[in-house]
Structure formats: structure tokens, C-alpha cells
Coordinates of C-alpha atoms in Angstrom, one line a residue:
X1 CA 0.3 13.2 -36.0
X2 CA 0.5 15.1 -33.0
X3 CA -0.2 14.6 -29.5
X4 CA -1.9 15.7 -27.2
X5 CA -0.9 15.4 -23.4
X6 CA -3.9 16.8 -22.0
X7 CA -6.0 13.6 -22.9
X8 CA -3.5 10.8 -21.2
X9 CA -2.5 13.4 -18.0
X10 CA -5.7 14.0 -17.0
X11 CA -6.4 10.2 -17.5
X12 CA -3.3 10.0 -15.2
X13 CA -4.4 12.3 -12.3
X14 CA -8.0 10.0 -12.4
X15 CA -6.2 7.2 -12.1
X16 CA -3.9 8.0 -9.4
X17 CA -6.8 9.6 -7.8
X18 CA -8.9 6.5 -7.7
X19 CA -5.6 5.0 -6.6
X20 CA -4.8 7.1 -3.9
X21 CA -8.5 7.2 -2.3
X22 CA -8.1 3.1 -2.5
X23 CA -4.7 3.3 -0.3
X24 CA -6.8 5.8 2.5
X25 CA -10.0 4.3 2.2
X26 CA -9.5 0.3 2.2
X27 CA -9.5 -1.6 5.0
X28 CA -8.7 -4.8 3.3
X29 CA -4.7 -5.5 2.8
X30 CA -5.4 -6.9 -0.9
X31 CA -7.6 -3.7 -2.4
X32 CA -4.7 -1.3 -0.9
X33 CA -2.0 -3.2 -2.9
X34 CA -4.5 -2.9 -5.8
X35 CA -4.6 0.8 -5.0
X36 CA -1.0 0.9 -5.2
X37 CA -0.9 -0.8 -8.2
X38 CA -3.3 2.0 -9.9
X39 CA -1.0 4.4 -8.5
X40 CA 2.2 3.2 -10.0
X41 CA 0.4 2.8 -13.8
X42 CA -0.4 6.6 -13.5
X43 CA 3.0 7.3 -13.3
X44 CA 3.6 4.9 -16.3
X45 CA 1.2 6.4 -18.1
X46 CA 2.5 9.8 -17.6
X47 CA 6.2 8.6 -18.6
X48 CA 5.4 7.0 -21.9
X49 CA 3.0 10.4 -22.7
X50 CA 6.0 12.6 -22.2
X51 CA 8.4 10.5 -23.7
X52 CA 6.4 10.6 -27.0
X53 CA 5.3 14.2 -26.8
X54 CA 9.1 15.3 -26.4
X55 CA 10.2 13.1 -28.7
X56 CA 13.3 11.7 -26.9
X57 CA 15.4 9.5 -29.2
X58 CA 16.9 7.4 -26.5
X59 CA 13.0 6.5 -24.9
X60 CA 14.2 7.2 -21.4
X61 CA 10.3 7.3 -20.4
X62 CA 9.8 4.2 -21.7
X63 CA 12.7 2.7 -20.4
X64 CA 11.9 3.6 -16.4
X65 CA 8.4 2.6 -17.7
X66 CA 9.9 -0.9 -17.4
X67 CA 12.4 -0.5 -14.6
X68 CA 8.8 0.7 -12.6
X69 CA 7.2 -2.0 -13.6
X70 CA 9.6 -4.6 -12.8
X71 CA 9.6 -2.9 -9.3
X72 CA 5.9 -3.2 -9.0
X73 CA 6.4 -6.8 -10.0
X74 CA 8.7 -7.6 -7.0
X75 CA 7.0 -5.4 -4.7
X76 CA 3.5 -7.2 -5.3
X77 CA 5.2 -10.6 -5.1
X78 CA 6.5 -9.5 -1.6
X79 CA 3.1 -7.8 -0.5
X80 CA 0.9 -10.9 -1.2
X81 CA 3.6 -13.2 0.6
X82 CA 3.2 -11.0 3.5
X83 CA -0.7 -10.8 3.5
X84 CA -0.8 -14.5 3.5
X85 CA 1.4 -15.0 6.1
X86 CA -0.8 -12.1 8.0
X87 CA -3.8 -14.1 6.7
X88 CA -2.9 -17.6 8.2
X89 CA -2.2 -16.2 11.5
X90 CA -4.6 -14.0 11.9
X91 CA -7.1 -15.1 10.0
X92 CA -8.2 -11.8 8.8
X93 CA -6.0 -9.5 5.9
X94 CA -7.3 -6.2 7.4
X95 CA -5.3 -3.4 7.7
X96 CA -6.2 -2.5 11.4
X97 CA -5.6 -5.7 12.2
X98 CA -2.3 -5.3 11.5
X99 CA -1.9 -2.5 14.6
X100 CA -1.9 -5.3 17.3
X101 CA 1.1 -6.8 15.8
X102 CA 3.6 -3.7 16.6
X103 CA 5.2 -4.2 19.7
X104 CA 5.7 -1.0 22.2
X105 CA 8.7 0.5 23.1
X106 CA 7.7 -0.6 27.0
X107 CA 7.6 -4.4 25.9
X108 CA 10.6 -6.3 27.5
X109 CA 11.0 -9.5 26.2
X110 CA 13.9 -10.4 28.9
X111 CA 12.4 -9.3 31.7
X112 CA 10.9 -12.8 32.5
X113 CA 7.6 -11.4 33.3
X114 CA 4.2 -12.6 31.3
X115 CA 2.4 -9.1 31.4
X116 CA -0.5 -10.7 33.1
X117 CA 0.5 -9.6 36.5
X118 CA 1.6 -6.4 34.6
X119 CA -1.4 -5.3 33.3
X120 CA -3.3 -2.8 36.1
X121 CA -7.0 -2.5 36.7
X122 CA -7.3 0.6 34.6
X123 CA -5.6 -0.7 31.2
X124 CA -7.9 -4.1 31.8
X125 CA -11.0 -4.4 30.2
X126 CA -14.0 -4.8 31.5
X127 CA -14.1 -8.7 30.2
X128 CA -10.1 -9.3 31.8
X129 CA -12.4 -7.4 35.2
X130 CA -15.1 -10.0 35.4
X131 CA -12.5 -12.8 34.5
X132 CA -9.9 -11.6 36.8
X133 CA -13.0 -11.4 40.1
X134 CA -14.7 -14.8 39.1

């Protein structure tokens, strides 16, 4: 019987496709790991089709099959523990959420002050304005 690696490439390229539109599209932390997820069972699929259609007698395609999905295993473990760490602080798992917690190469955390009397009039907004004047 003979295979044929058209059927499970192009199966492969949908897949990461789907995948890949998932990661750029999704706002919600839980759907991009998903996406990821799709991303890295292309890449299985497309080791375990070439490992059969070469014929490799020592199944190396099959054998990083399971080193990548060990990996994914781990890394998916580690994702949700962050998003639910995110999750119960913030109490929102979206990704733009996730902006506000960088901290800028300006921040000082030794400098003793708050930031309050930092901030100027044109970096407040206009609810810090009214706030600020009442």
C-alpha cells in the first residue's frame, strides 16, 4: 500500500492555518493556547506522514512526534497556570489585558516616589483631570 503525502500535508497546512489565524486573531488567552495546540499537531502530523512515506526503520518522525508532544504537554500545563494566575488578578484572561502588566524602562521602583505627583497634565486623562480639579 502506498501513500500518499499529498492528502495528510495539505491536511497539515489547514490545520496550522486554522491554528495560526487562532494565535493573531483571539483575544482570549485560552483560544490562543488552543491555537497553539492546533499548530503543534500539524507538525505531528507532518512527522509521522514523512516518517511512513520514507520508510525510516529507526521511526525518528515518530519518535520527536512524542518528544513534541510531551513538550506541548508541559507547555500547556505552564500556560493555564499562568492564565489563572492572570485570571484571579485581573479578573479578565484577555490578551490586551496583559499589556498593562509590562513595566517601562522609565519605572523606578527605588526612587521613593508614587507616580501620582509624576504623572503631568498631558499623560492624565480626562477622568484623573476632573478628579485631580474637584
Amino acid at each position: 500500500m502506498h501513500l500518499h503525502l499529498a492528502y495528510p500535508a495539505v491536511l497539515a497546512v489547514l490545520l496550522f492555518c486554522v491554528g495560526l489565524y487562532g494565535v493573531l486573531a483571539r483575544r482570549n488567552a485560552i483560544l490562543v493556547l488552543m491555537s497553539v495546540e492546533l499548530m503543534l499537531n500539524a507538525v505531528n502530523l507532518n512527522l509521522v506522514a514523512f516518517d511512513v512515506w520514507l520508510r525510516d526503520s529507526l521511526h525518528s518522525g515518530q519518535a520527536l512526534t512524542l518528544f513534541t508532544i510531551a513538550i506541548a504537554a508541559a507547555e500547556i500545563g505552564i500556560g493555564l497556570a499562568i492564565v489563572l494566575a492572570v485570571y484571579r488578578n485581573r479578573g479578565s484572561s484577555a490578551v490586551d489585558d496583559l499589556r498593562d502588566t509590562a513595566e517601562h524602562p522609565d519605572d523606578d521602583p527605588g526612587d521613593g516616589d508614587t507616580g501620582a505627583a509624576a504623572d503631568t497634565d498631558a499623560e492624565a486623562t480626562p477622568a484623573q483631570k476632573a478628579e485631580a480639579t474637584a
